[in-house]
Amino acid sequence: MTTVHIQIHEKTHHGTKIPTIENFELTLNAGEFVCLVGQSGCGKTTLLNTIAGLDANYSGAIHVANKTLNPKISFVFQRPCLLPWRTVRENIELVFANQNVISKKHIDELLALMQLTAYENAYPKQLSEGMRRRVSIIRAFAINPDLLLMDEPFVSLDAPMAREVSELLQHLWQKRPHTVLFVTHDLREAIALADKLVFLTSRPMRVLKEINVSIARNQRNSKNVENFREQLIQNYPELQPLL
Amino acid sequence: MDGGVNTLLSRNLPTLSILVFLGIWQGLAIFLHSSLLPSPENVAYVFWKHCQSGELPYHLGVTLLRLLVSFTISMLLGCIIGITLGRNEKLNAFFDHWLVIFLNIPALVTVILCYVWFGLTESAAILAVVLNKVPNVVVMLREGTRALDKDLLNMAKCYQFGRIKTLRHIILPQLHPFLMSATRSGLALIWKIILMVELLGRSNGMGYQLHLFFQWFDIASILAYTVAFVGVIQLLELALLKPLDNLALKWR
């Protein structure tokens, strides 16, 4: 379990004048599930890419687990990003840095939690889109990351399937808590999942407000989520454009 | 009943098509009745004679050896250069013009220049073939590399795959179709150039033999050698390339 500290002074995309991210600062406590809420295109994906080390072209510092070099970071992308030429199990096993220390039992448990045991030898093409998302979530949990990044992992799923995967994710995270940074533009989804909501401004992106979700985890049904959302709108009129 | 006839027909279609081809050939040979178009059985007889004397296997073997060596070198070089150019915009912008030049130099020119500059040697012959083939492989692999899935590469980077693991598990499987088509078109191109190389400057191999038969107007022998070559290439396709295809495409 690790604290994550993110500080980005400036991140400007090549060929643009306005910075995408400016004076951004965020701290994640160990084992905390944090949801970033912001409008589409405000720079959330860019932020995750810089944290994941996919984009090193920024000024600032990111500390994960008190390490600036090579922290273990998992990423659940908007697309499942599975290798079509590997089976479900092979896809999960492939992300282990040392192929000799793969714990079969550990993966078995994750597959069972995500209800995919029967499909471990299937190829991604044989699965539904929702199942593929679940595989990519298992893959992210499998390496016990210092930080788990999720970039709208339920986007482009239909509503019932998104809810199903979201519930499975909550279930999995409660069994195996990790520090999670979850990006979404759907406030209801965020309230259902998060310990802490972080609202973001549009470009240049910075933190507008941090709000803790006070509903107990076992009481996050759609009614309570909706009440919490309405309360937010009443209490924080400045968040109106985001809600 | 009708369906049974249909399946029988489609199952035996390859045999049927070859029989029709031989039939037309035989008919033409009888009709023209000229030494310039020997009949299939005549060619078969000559083929058998050349095999018995050991001449045909020897020259075919020499040519195949050259094919193997020049093919291996071309594919390796072509892959390395192609993947590098595909992954590096600046290098590609610079070398693109070179590539266009090399692609457009006629094979005959490369062969002549190699022989003139390096003498009528085995290495000059191989070099000439390689120089002809490498640009093709480079172009195909470069396109393949450009078409690589960026998201999968990001995934590999995020999960710290490292270079070799990324190449083996992410890049090569995606390049497989491009590699296969480079291999197929490569074999077809290379063996044609090898014949030319042998005709112009070697004293053995299929090209050299064909040159001799041409001077003697020995059409039956030319056709016999052709049959042998086509057979070998088909065998390569069936015994090597097809299984390779199937192996890598299991997941589809």
GROMACS .gro file of C-alpha atoms in nm:
model
  495
    1MET     CA    1   0.000   0.000   0.000
    2THR     CA    2   0.145   0.326  -0.102
    3THR     CA    3   0.090   0.696  -0.102
    4VAL     CA    4   0.097   0.863  -0.439
    5HIS     CA    5   0.185   1.224  -0.488
    6ILE     CA    6   0.132   1.389  -0.824
    7GLN     CA    7   0.251   1.738  -0.903
    8ILE     CA    8   0.246   1.868  -1.257
    9HIS     CA    9   0.350   2.229  -1.313
   10GLU     CA   10   0.281   2.222  -1.680
   11LYS     CA   11   0.203   1.982  -1.958
   12THR     CA   12   0.157   2.128  -2.302
   13HIS     CA   13   0.087   1.920  -2.610
   14HIS     CA   14   0.316   1.966  -2.904
   15GLY     CA   15   0.190   2.241  -3.133
   16THR     CA   16  -0.065   2.391  -2.893
   17LYS     CA   17  -0.036   2.719  -2.702
   18ILE     CA   18  -0.266   2.658  -2.407
   19PRO     CA   19  -0.129   2.402  -2.160
   20THR     CA   20  -0.338   2.087  -2.121
   21ILE     CA   21  -0.251   2.059  -1.752
   22GLU     CA   22  -0.130   2.341  -1.527
   23ASN     CA   23  -0.053   2.358  -1.155
   24PHE     CA   24  -0.206   2.020  -1.091
   25GLU     CA   25  -0.154   1.867  -0.750
   26LEU     CA   26  -0.310   1.556  -0.604
   27THR     CA   27  -0.230   1.315  -0.324
   28LEU     CA   28  -0.371   0.965  -0.304
   29ASN     CA   29  -0.361   0.787   0.030
   30ALA     CA   30  -0.263   0.424   0.044
   31GLY     CA   31  -0.548   0.197  -0.063
   32GLU     CA   32  -0.771   0.485  -0.163
   33PHE     CA   33  -1.009   0.470  -0.457
   34VAL     CA   34  -1.003   0.812  -0.619
   35CYS     CA   35  -1.226   0.914  -0.909
   36LEU     CA   36  -1.131   1.199  -1.137
   37VAL     CA   37  -1.443   1.366  -1.273
   38GLY     CA   38  -1.420   1.609  -1.561
   39GLN     CA   39  -1.565   1.688  -1.898
   40SER     CA   40  -1.458   1.487  -2.200
   41GLY     CA   41  -1.139   1.621  -2.351
   42CYS     CA   42  -1.028   1.812  -2.041
   43GLY     CA   43  -0.698   1.624  -2.024
   44LYS     CA   44  -0.775   1.328  -1.798
   45THR     CA   45  -0.625   1.071  -2.034
   46THR     CA   46  -0.318   1.289  -2.077
   47LEU     CA   47  -0.279   1.295  -1.700
   48LEU     CA   48  -0.297   0.916  -1.673
   49ASN     CA   49  -0.048   0.877  -1.958
   50THR     CA   50   0.204   1.100  -1.781
   51ILE     CA   51   0.157   0.909  -1.455
   52ALA     CA   52   0.199   0.578  -1.636
   53GLY     CA   53   0.524   0.698  -1.791
   54LEU     CA   54   0.388   0.684  -2.145
   55ASP     CA   55   0.445   1.055  -2.187
   56ALA     CA   56   0.754   1.199  -2.019
   57ASN     CA   57   0.725   1.542  -2.175
   58TYR     CA   58   0.601   1.753  -1.880
   59SER     CA   59   0.739   1.956  -1.594
   60GLY     CA   60   0.666   1.833  -1.245
   61ALA     CA   61   0.721   1.527  -1.031
   62ILE     CA   62   0.526   1.209  -0.971
   63HIS     CA   63   0.604   0.997  -0.668
   64VAL     CA   64   0.457   0.652  -0.640
   65ALA     CA   65   0.560   0.444  -0.340
   66ASN     CA   66   0.836   0.694  -0.266
   67LYS     CA   67   0.995   0.586  -0.590
   68THR     CA   68   1.030   0.810  -0.891
   69LEU     CA   69   1.182   0.528  -1.095
   70ASN     CA   70   0.992   0.219  -1.209
   71PRO     CA   71   0.704   0.197  -0.965
   72LYS     CA   72   0.469  -0.091  -1.045
   73ILE     CA   73   0.181   0.074  -1.228
   74SER     CA   74  -0.114  -0.104  -1.387
   75PHE     CA   75  -0.332   0.058  -1.648
   76VAL     CA   76  -0.683  -0.036  -1.758
   77PHE     CA   77  -0.727   0.144  -2.086
   78GLN     CA   78  -1.045   0.256  -2.260
   79ARG     CA   79  -0.998  -0.039  -2.493
   80PRO     CA   80  -0.925  -0.378  -2.335
   81CYS     CA   81  -0.584  -0.392  -2.512
   82LEU     CA   82  -0.557  -0.769  -2.497
   83LEU     CA   83  -0.331  -0.961  -2.731
   84PRO     CA   84  -0.566  -1.142  -2.972
   85TRP     CA   85  -0.307  -1.416  -3.027
   86ARG     CA   86  -0.292  -1.510  -2.659
   87THR     CA   87  -0.557  -1.679  -2.446
   88VAL     CA   88  -0.715  -1.508  -2.146
   89ARG     CA   89  -0.475  -1.673  -1.904
   90GLU     CA   90  -0.171  -1.610  -2.123
   91ASN     CA   91  -0.269  -1.245  -2.151
   92ILE     CA   92  -0.275  -1.216  -1.774
   93GLU     CA   93   0.047  -1.410  -1.721
   94LEU     CA   94   0.233  -1.204  -1.978
   95VAL     CA   95   0.240  -0.888  -1.764
   96PHE     CA   96   0.449  -1.047  -1.491
   97ALA     CA   97   0.801  -0.911  -1.509
   98ASN     CA   98   0.946  -1.243  -1.401
   99GLN     CA   99   0.770  -1.531  -1.572
  100ASN     CA  100   0.901  -1.772  -1.306
  101VAL     CA  101   0.713  -1.617  -1.015
  102ILE     CA  102   0.364  -1.632  -1.161
  103SER     CA  103   0.127  -1.752  -0.894
  104LYS     CA  104  -0.125  -1.981  -1.064
  105LYS     CA  105  -0.338  -1.975  -0.751
  106HIS     CA  106  -0.347  -1.597  -0.743
  107ILE     CA  107  -0.466  -1.581  -1.104
  108ASP     CA  108  -0.718  -1.858  -1.040
  109GLU     CA  109  -0.867  -1.651  -0.759
  110LEU     CA  110  -0.886  -1.337  -0.971
  111LEU     CA  111  -1.050  -1.529  -1.257
  112ALA     CA  112  -1.303  -1.671  -1.014
  113LEU     CA  113  -1.380  -1.330  -0.863
  114MET     CA  114  -1.443  -1.191  -1.210
  115GLN     CA  115  -1.643  -1.502  -1.309
  116LEU     CA  116  -1.413  -1.593  -1.594
  117THR     CA  117  -1.277  -1.929  -1.479
  118ALA     CA  118  -1.458  -2.111  -1.759
  119TYR     CA  119  -1.299  -1.887  -2.019
  120GLU     CA  120  -0.934  -1.897  -1.915
  121ASN     CA  121  -0.832  -2.080  -2.231
  122ALA     CA  122  -1.048  -1.879  -2.470
  123TYR     CA  123  -0.905  -1.623  -2.708
  124PRO     CA  124  -1.021  -1.261  -2.668
  125LYS     CA  125  -1.213  -1.280  -2.996
  126GLN     CA  126  -1.437  -1.548  -2.849
  127LEU     CA  127  -1.543  -1.325  -2.558
  128SER     CA  128  -1.798  -1.049  -2.529
  129GLU     CA  129  -1.679  -0.691  -2.489
  130GLY     CA  130  -1.775  -0.692  -2.120
  131MET     CA  131  -1.570  -1.006  -2.060
  132ARG     CA  132  -1.270  -0.856  -2.234
  133ARG     CA  133  -1.292  -0.555  -2.002
  134ARG     CA  134  -1.299  -0.791  -1.706
  135VAL     CA  135  -0.985  -0.966  -1.833
  136SER     CA  136  -0.805  -0.634  -1.862
  137ILE     CA  137  -0.909  -0.553  -1.504
  138ILE     CA  138  -0.777  -0.888  -1.381
  139ARG     CA  139  -0.454  -0.825  -1.567
  140ALA     CA  140  -0.418  -0.493  -1.387
  141PHE     CA  141  -0.478  -0.643  -1.042
  142ALA     CA  142  -0.263  -0.949  -1.107
  143ILE     CA  143   0.075  -0.783  -1.059
  144ASN     CA  144  -0.027  -0.620  -0.727
  145PRO     CA  145   0.052  -0.272  -0.852
  146ASP     CA  146   0.163   0.023  -0.641
  147LEU     CA  147  -0.090   0.228  -0.835
  148LEU     CA  148  -0.378   0.120  -1.055
  149LEU     CA  149  -0.488   0.360  -1.327
  150MET     CA  150  -0.825   0.319  -1.496
  151ASP     CA  151  -0.927   0.531  -1.791
  152GLU     CA  152  -1.305   0.508  -1.836
  153PRO     CA  153  -1.291   0.128  -1.849
  154PHE     CA  154  -1.668   0.097  -1.895
  155VAL     CA  155  -1.698   0.340  -2.182
  156SER     CA  156  -1.876   0.198  -2.491
  157LEU     CA  157  -2.036  -0.081  -2.287
  158ASP     CA  158  -2.415  -0.080  -2.278
  159ALA     CA  159  -2.566   0.027  -1.945
  160PRO     CA  160  -2.650  -0.315  -1.791
  161MET     CA  161  -2.312  -0.455  -1.888
  162ALA     CA  162  -2.131  -0.148  -1.755
  163ARG     CA  163  -2.316  -0.188  -1.423
  164GLU     CA  164  -2.226  -0.557  -1.407
  165VAL     CA  165  -1.855  -0.495  -1.470
  166SER     CA  166  -1.861  -0.203  -1.227
  167GLU     CA  167  -2.011  -0.422  -0.953
  168LEU     CA  168  -1.755  -0.693  -1.015
  169LEU     CA  169  -1.480  -0.431  -0.997
  170GLN     CA  170  -1.608  -0.304  -0.659
  171HIS     CA  171  -1.625  -0.659  -0.532
  172LEU     CA  172  -1.270  -0.733  -0.651
  173TRP     CA  173  -1.131  -0.408  -0.512
  174GLN     CA  174  -1.285  -0.472  -0.169
  175LYS     CA  175  -1.121  -0.815  -0.159
  176ARG     CA  176  -0.790  -0.678  -0.285
  177PRO     CA  177  -0.765  -0.307  -0.211
  178HIS     CA  178  -0.514  -0.109  -0.414
  179THR     CA  179  -0.455   0.259  -0.463
  180VAL     CA  180  -0.673   0.339  -0.763
  181LEU     CA  181  -0.699   0.645  -0.982
  182PHE     CA  182  -1.015   0.612  -1.187
  183VAL     CA  183  -1.113   0.850  -1.465
  184THR     CA  184  -1.474   0.904  -1.565
  185HIS     CA  185  -1.712   1.168  -1.689
  186ASP     CA  186  -2.009   0.988  -1.532
  187LEU     CA  187  -2.074   1.123  -1.181
  188ARG     CA  188  -2.304   0.837  -1.076
  189GLU     CA  189  -2.039   0.584  -1.167
  190ALA     CA  190  -1.784   0.787  -0.970
  191ILE     CA  191  -2.002   0.810  -0.657
  192ALA     CA  192  -2.071   0.438  -0.666
  193LEU     CA  193  -1.701   0.351  -0.679
  194ALA     CA  194  -1.495   0.620  -0.508
  195ASP     CA  195  -1.368   0.706  -0.161
  196LYS     CA  196  -1.284   1.050  -0.290
  197LEU     CA  197  -1.411   1.250  -0.586
  198VAL     CA  198  -1.177   1.494  -0.754
  199PHE     CA  199  -1.344   1.750  -0.981
  200LEU     CA  200  -1.137   1.894  -1.262
  201THR     CA  201  -1.152   2.215  -1.465
  202SER     CA  202  -1.135   2.220  -1.842
  203ARG     CA  203  -0.813   2.319  -2.015
  204PRO     CA  204  -0.584   2.398  -1.861
  205MET     CA  205  -0.678   2.119  -1.625
  206ARG     CA  206  -0.634   2.156  -1.250
  207VAL     CA  207  -0.813   2.036  -0.939
  208LEU     CA  208  -1.136   2.228  -0.876
  209LYS     CA  209  -1.258   2.047  -0.568
  210GLU     CA  210  -1.198   1.729  -0.367
  211ILE     CA  211  -1.499   1.571  -0.198
  212ASN     CA  212  -1.509   1.253   0.009
  213VAL     CA  213  -1.795   1.014  -0.057
  214SER     CA  214  -1.957   0.957   0.278
  215ILE     CA  215  -2.189   0.668   0.185
  216ALA     CA  216  -2.084   0.335   0.332
  217ARG     CA  217  -1.966   0.087   0.070
  218ASN     CA  218  -2.243  -0.161   0.135
  219GLN     CA  219  -2.513   0.106   0.097
  220ARG     CA  220  -2.427   0.240  -0.244
  221ASN     CA  221  -2.746   0.151  -0.422
  222SER     CA  222  -2.880   0.368  -0.701
  223LYS     CA  223  -3.112   0.560  -0.466
  224ASN     CA  224  -2.836   0.664  -0.223
  225VAL     CA  225  -2.605   0.749  -0.511
  226GLU     CA  226  -2.872   0.968  -0.665
  227ASN     CA  227  -2.938   1.146  -0.331
  228PHE     CA  228  -2.568   1.212  -0.287
  229ARG     CA  229  -2.550   1.353  -0.636
  230GLU     CA  230  -2.841   1.591  -0.580
  231GLN     CA  231  -2.687   1.706  -0.255
  232LEU     CA  232  -2.364   1.781  -0.434
  233ILE     CA  233  -2.544   1.997  -0.686
  234GLN     CA  234  -2.714   2.191  -0.406
  235ASN     CA  235  -2.407   2.237  -0.190
  236TYR     CA  236  -2.156   2.319  -0.460
  237PRO     CA  237  -2.309   2.534  -0.731
  238GLU     CA  238  -1.962   2.593  -0.877
  239LEU     CA  239  -1.956   2.226  -0.983
  240GLN     CA  240  -2.274   2.276  -1.185
  241PRO     CA  241  -2.111   2.269  -1.531
  242LEU     CA  242  -1.954   1.931  -1.448
  243LEU     CA  243  -2.271   1.769  -1.322
  244MET     CA  244  -2.728  -3.709  -5.568
  245ASP     CA  245  -2.655  -3.376  -5.730
  246GLY     CA  246  -2.478  -3.257  -5.414
  247GLY     CA  247  -2.262  -3.572  -5.415
  248VAL     CA  248  -2.144  -3.499  -5.769
  249ASN     CA  249  -2.070  -3.141  -5.670
  250THR     CA  250  -1.853  -3.235  -5.369
  251LEU     CA  251  -1.673  -3.496  -5.579
  252LEU     CA  252  -1.606  -3.231  -5.841
  253SER     CA  253  -1.480  -2.968  -5.596
  254ARG     CA  254  -1.262  -3.220  -5.418
  255ASN     CA  255  -1.092  -3.327  -5.738
  256LEU     CA  256  -1.079  -2.980  -5.891
  257PRO     CA  257  -0.699  -2.936  -5.864
  258THR     CA  258  -0.634  -3.272  -6.033
  259LEU     CA  259  -0.890  -3.197  -6.297
  260SER     CA  260  -0.744  -2.857  -6.372
  261ILE     CA  261  -0.393  -2.998  -6.412
  262LEU     CA  262  -0.523  -3.275  -6.639
  263VAL     CA  263  -0.697  -3.017  -6.860
  264PHE     CA  264  -0.374  -2.814  -6.874
  265LEU     CA  265  -0.175  -3.123  -6.980
  266GLY     CA  266  -0.444  -3.210  -7.231
  267ILE     CA  267  -0.423  -2.869  -7.400
  268TRP     CA  268  -0.045  -2.894  -7.405
  269GLN     CA  269  -0.058  -3.242  -7.559
  270GLY     CA  270  -0.315  -3.130  -7.817
  271LEU     CA  271  -0.108  -2.830  -7.920
  272ALA     CA  272   0.207  -3.044  -7.947
  273ILE     CA  273   0.030  -3.294  -8.175
  274PHE     CA  274  -0.129  -3.018  -8.380
  275LEU     CA  275   0.192  -2.815  -8.429
  276HIS     CA  276   0.412  -3.123  -8.458
  277SER     CA  277   0.730  -2.919  -8.408
  278SER     CA  278   1.050  -2.972  -8.209
  279LEU     CA  279   0.986  -2.627  -8.062
  280LEU     CA  280   0.694  -2.761  -7.855
  281PRO     CA  281   0.770  -3.110  -7.725
  282SER     CA  282   0.479  -3.311  -7.584
  283PRO     CA  283   0.438  -3.365  -7.207
  284GLU     CA  284   0.552  -3.725  -7.227
  285ASN     CA  285   0.861  -3.620  -7.419
  286VAL     CA  286   0.942  -3.364  -7.148
  287ALA     CA  287   0.880  -3.626  -6.881
  288TYR     CA  288   1.124  -3.859  -7.052
  289VAL     CA  289   1.393  -3.588  -7.077
  290PHE     CA  290   1.328  -3.498  -6.712
  291TRP     CA  291   1.386  -3.860  -6.611
  292LYS     CA  292   1.709  -3.878  -6.816
  293HIS     CA  293   1.845  -3.559  -6.654
  294CYS     CA  294   1.756  -3.693  -6.313
  295GLN     CA  295   1.927  -4.024  -6.378
  296SER     CA  296   2.247  -3.859  -6.496
  297GLY     CA  297   2.245  -3.659  -6.170
  298GLU     CA  298   2.276  -3.337  -6.366
  299LEU     CA  299   1.938  -3.191  -6.279
  300PRO     CA  300   1.955  -3.262  -5.903
  301TYR     CA  301   2.303  -3.111  -5.889
  302HIS     CA  302   2.218  -2.786  -6.066
  303LEU     CA  303   1.883  -2.759  -5.891
  304GLY     CA  304   2.061  -2.809  -5.559
  305VAL     CA  305   2.316  -2.538  -5.635
  306THR     CA  306   2.040  -2.294  -5.726
  307LEU     CA  307   1.837  -2.380  -5.417
  308LEU     CA  308   2.141  -2.327  -5.197
  309ARG     CA  309   2.190  -1.981  -5.347
  310LEU     CA  310   1.819  -1.918  -5.296
  311LEU     CA  311   1.842  -2.018  -4.931
  312VAL     CA  312   2.147  -1.803  -4.856
  313SER     CA  313   2.033  -1.491  -5.039
  314PHE     CA  314   1.677  -1.526  -4.909
  315THR     CA  315   1.791  -1.553  -4.547
  316ILE     CA  316   2.022  -1.254  -4.574
  317SER     CA  317   1.760  -1.042  -4.752
  318MET     CA  318   1.485  -1.120  -4.503
  319LEU     CA  319   1.705  -1.050  -4.201
  320LEU     CA  320   1.840  -0.723  -4.339
  321GLY     CA  321   1.501  -0.619  -4.475
  322CYS     CA  322   1.326  -0.684  -4.143
  323ILE     CA  323   1.583  -0.494  -3.938
  324ILE     CA  324   1.584  -0.194  -4.172
  325GLY     CA  325   1.206  -0.203  -4.228
  326ILE     CA  326   1.115  -0.214  -3.859
  327THR     CA  327   1.369   0.058  -3.779
  328LEU     CA  328   1.234   0.288  -4.050
  329GLY     CA  329   0.875   0.214  -3.953
  330ARG     CA  330   0.941   0.314  -3.592
  331ASN     CA  331   1.152   0.622  -3.661
  332GLU     CA  332   0.994   0.910  -3.854
  333LYS     CA  333   1.315   1.106  -3.910
  334LEU     CA  334   1.523   0.813  -4.034
  335ASN     CA  335   1.238   0.718  -4.262
  336ALA     CA  336   1.209   1.069  -4.410
  337PHE     CA  337   1.581   1.059  -4.486
  338PHE     CA  338   1.610   0.709  -4.628
  339ASP     CA  339   1.282   0.711  -4.816
  340HIS     CA  340   1.450   0.855  -5.124
  341TRP     CA  341   1.724   0.594  -5.115
  342LEU     CA  342   1.459   0.329  -5.096
  343VAL     CA  343   1.281   0.466  -5.402
  344ILE     CA  344   1.608   0.467  -5.596
  345PHE     CA  345   1.695   0.109  -5.500
  346LEU     CA  346   1.342  -0.010  -5.572
  347ASN     CA  347   1.363   0.128  -5.923
  348ILE     CA  348   1.706   0.005  -6.027
  349PRO     CA  349   1.642  -0.278  -6.274
  350ALA     CA  350   1.759  -0.616  -6.147
  351LEU     CA  351   1.980  -0.658  -6.453
  352VAL     CA  352   2.172  -0.339  -6.370
  353THR     CA  353   2.246  -0.454  -6.015
  354VAL     CA  354   2.364  -0.790  -6.142
  355ILE     CA  355   2.594  -0.639  -6.406
  356LEU     CA  356   2.736  -0.380  -6.166
  357CYS     CA  357   2.804  -0.639  -5.895
  358TYR     CA  358   2.989  -0.862  -6.143
  359VAL     CA  359   3.187  -0.569  -6.284
  360TRP     CA  360   3.281  -0.429  -5.944
  361PHE     CA  361   3.339  -0.749  -5.749
  362GLY     CA  362   3.427  -1.002  -6.019
  363LEU     CA  363   3.245  -1.315  -6.130
  364THR     CA  364   3.238  -1.459  -5.779
  365GLU     CA  365   2.984  -1.637  -5.564
  366SER     CA  366   2.963  -1.350  -5.316
  367ALA     CA  367   2.903  -1.099  -5.596
  368ALA     CA  368   2.618  -1.318  -5.720
  369ILE     CA  369   2.459  -1.339  -5.374
  370LEU     CA  370   2.508  -0.966  -5.318
  371ALA     CA  371   2.331  -0.888  -5.645
  372VAL     CA  372   2.028  -1.094  -5.540
  373VAL     CA  373   2.021  -0.946  -5.191
  374LEU     CA  374   2.041  -0.589  -5.324
  375ASN     CA  375   1.742  -0.661  -5.545
  376LYS     CA  376   1.529  -0.813  -5.274
  377VAL     CA  377   1.605  -0.606  -4.962
  378PRO     CA  378   1.416  -0.290  -5.070
  379ASN     CA  379   1.097  -0.493  -5.122
  380VAL     CA  380   1.118  -0.648  -4.777
  381VAL     CA  381   1.196  -0.309  -4.624
  382VAL     CA  382   0.888  -0.149  -4.782
  383MET     CA  383   0.653  -0.427  -4.669
  384LEU     CA  384   0.787  -0.443  -4.314
  385ARG     CA  385   0.790  -0.065  -4.286
  386GLU     CA  386   0.421  -0.049  -4.374
  387GLY     CA  387   0.354  -0.329  -4.128
  388THR     CA  388   0.542  -0.151  -3.852
  389ARG     CA  389   0.354   0.172  -3.918
  390ALA     CA  390   0.025  -0.014  -3.886
  391LEU     CA  391   0.118  -0.151  -3.541
  392ASP     CA  392  -0.146  -0.101  -3.274
  393LYS     CA  393  -0.027   0.198  -3.067
  394ASP     CA  394  -0.250   0.102  -2.773
  395LEU     CA  395  -0.090  -0.240  -2.745
  396LEU     CA  396   0.255  -0.079  -2.754
  397ASN     CA  397   0.146   0.159  -2.477
  398MET     CA  398   0.017  -0.136  -2.278
  399ALA     CA  399   0.354  -0.309  -2.317
  400LYS     CA  400   0.536   0.005  -2.211
  401CYS     CA  401   0.316   0.061  -1.909
  402TYR     CA  402   0.361  -0.299  -1.790
  403GLN     CA  403   0.737  -0.264  -1.849
  404PHE     CA  404   0.773  -0.538  -2.109
  405GLY     CA  405   1.119  -0.431  -2.226
  406ARG     CA  406   1.248  -0.447  -2.582
  407ILE     CA  407   1.278  -0.819  -2.643
  408LYS     CA  408   0.947  -0.907  -2.482
  409THR     CA  409   0.772  -0.631  -2.677
  410LEU     CA  410   0.926  -0.749  -3.002
  411ARG     CA  411   0.836  -1.112  -2.941
  412HIS     CA  412   0.485  -1.077  -2.803
  413ILE     CA  413   0.353  -0.748  -2.943
  414ILE     CA  414   0.537  -0.660  -3.263
  415LEU     CA  415   0.620  -0.987  -3.439
  416PRO     CA  416   0.270  -1.138  -3.415
  417GLN     CA  417   0.130  -0.822  -3.572
  418LEU     CA  418   0.393  -0.829  -3.844
  419HIS     CA  419   0.326  -1.193  -3.924
  420PRO     CA  420   0.103  -1.131  -4.229
  421PHE     CA  421   0.355  -0.883  -4.365
  422LEU     CA  422   0.640  -1.128  -4.305
  423MET     CA  423   0.450  -1.402  -4.484
  424SER     CA  424   0.375  -1.189  -4.787
  425ALA     CA  425   0.737  -1.069  -4.794
  426THR     CA  426   0.843  -1.434  -4.784
  427ARG     CA  427   0.610  -1.538  -5.064
  428SER     CA  428   0.683  -1.250  -5.297
  429GLY     CA  429   1.049  -1.285  -5.196
  430LEU     CA  430   1.075  -1.645  -5.307
  431ALA     CA  431   0.905  -1.564  -5.636
  432LEU     CA  432   1.132  -1.266  -5.703
  433ILE     CA  433   1.456  -1.419  -5.585
  434TRP     CA  434   1.447  -1.732  -5.790
  435LYS     CA  435   1.389  -1.532  -6.106
  436ILE     CA  436   1.687  -1.308  -6.030
  437ILE     CA  437   1.904  -1.602  -5.935
  438LEU     CA  438   1.849  -1.756  -6.277
  439MET     CA  439   1.965  -1.431  -6.434
  440VAL     CA  440   2.267  -1.411  -6.205
  441GLU     CA  441   2.362  -1.767  -6.297
  442LEU     CA  442   2.305  -1.708  -6.665
  443LEU     CA  443   2.535  -1.406  -6.666
  444GLY     CA  444   2.819  -1.511  -6.446
  445ARG     CA  445   2.817  -1.858  -6.287
  446SER     CA  446   2.923  -2.190  -6.429
  447ASN     CA  447   2.661  -2.402  -6.256
  448GLY     CA  448   2.299  -2.380  -6.145
  449MET     CA  449   1.970  -2.372  -6.330
  450GLY     CA  450   2.035  -2.041  -6.504
  451TYR     CA  451   2.364  -2.169  -6.645
  452GLN     CA  452   2.198  -2.489  -6.771
  453LEU     CA  453   1.909  -2.299  -6.930
  454HIS     CA  454   2.162  -2.081  -7.108
  455LEU     CA  455   2.327  -2.395  -7.253
  456PHE     CA  456   1.994  -2.544  -7.362
  457PHE     CA  457   1.900  -2.214  -7.523
  458GLN     CA  458   2.216  -2.222  -7.733
  459TRP     CA  459   2.136  -2.579  -7.839
  460PHE     CA  460   1.766  -2.503  -7.891
  461ASP     CA  461   1.691  -2.792  -7.655
  462ILE     CA  462   1.334  -2.695  -7.562
  463ALA     CA  463   1.249  -3.029  -7.400
  464SER     CA  464   1.532  -2.985  -7.147
  465ILE     CA  465   1.432  -2.625  -7.076
  466LEU     CA  466   1.077  -2.741  -7.001
  467ALA     CA  467   1.202  -3.034  -6.793
  468TYR     CA  468   1.407  -2.797  -6.574
  469THR     CA  469   1.112  -2.561  -6.547
  470VAL     CA  470   0.886  -2.842  -6.429
  471ALA     CA  471   1.145  -2.940  -6.168
  472PHE     CA  472   1.167  -2.584  -6.039
  473VAL     CA  473   0.795  -2.521  -6.023
  474GLY     CA  474   0.759  -2.851  -5.838
  475VAL     CA  475   1.020  -2.759  -5.579
  476ILE     CA  476   0.867  -2.417  -5.516
  477GLN     CA  477   0.522  -2.572  -5.474
  478LEU     CA  478   0.672  -2.821  -5.232
  479LEU     CA  479   0.822  -2.535  -5.030
  480GLU     CA  480   0.483  -2.368  -5.019
  481LEU     CA  481   0.303  -2.682  -4.905
  482ALA     CA  482   0.564  -2.818  -4.666
  483LEU     CA  483   0.689  -2.496  -4.512
  484LEU     CA  484   0.481  -2.183  -4.571
  485LYS     CA  485   0.132  -2.327  -4.528
  486PRO     CA  486   0.212  -2.494  -4.193
  487LEU     CA  487   0.379  -2.170  -4.077
  488ASP     CA  488   0.063  -1.981  -4.170
  489ASN     CA  489  -0.162  -2.221  -3.985
  490LEU     CA  490   0.059  -2.229  -3.678
  491ALA     CA  491   0.056  -1.853  -3.629
  492LEU     CA  492  -0.309  -1.803  -3.715
  493LYS     CA  493  -0.449  -2.057  -3.472
  494TRP     CA  494  -0.611  -1.778  -3.268
  495ARG     CA  495  -0.817  -1.647  -3.559
   0.00000   0.00000   0.00000
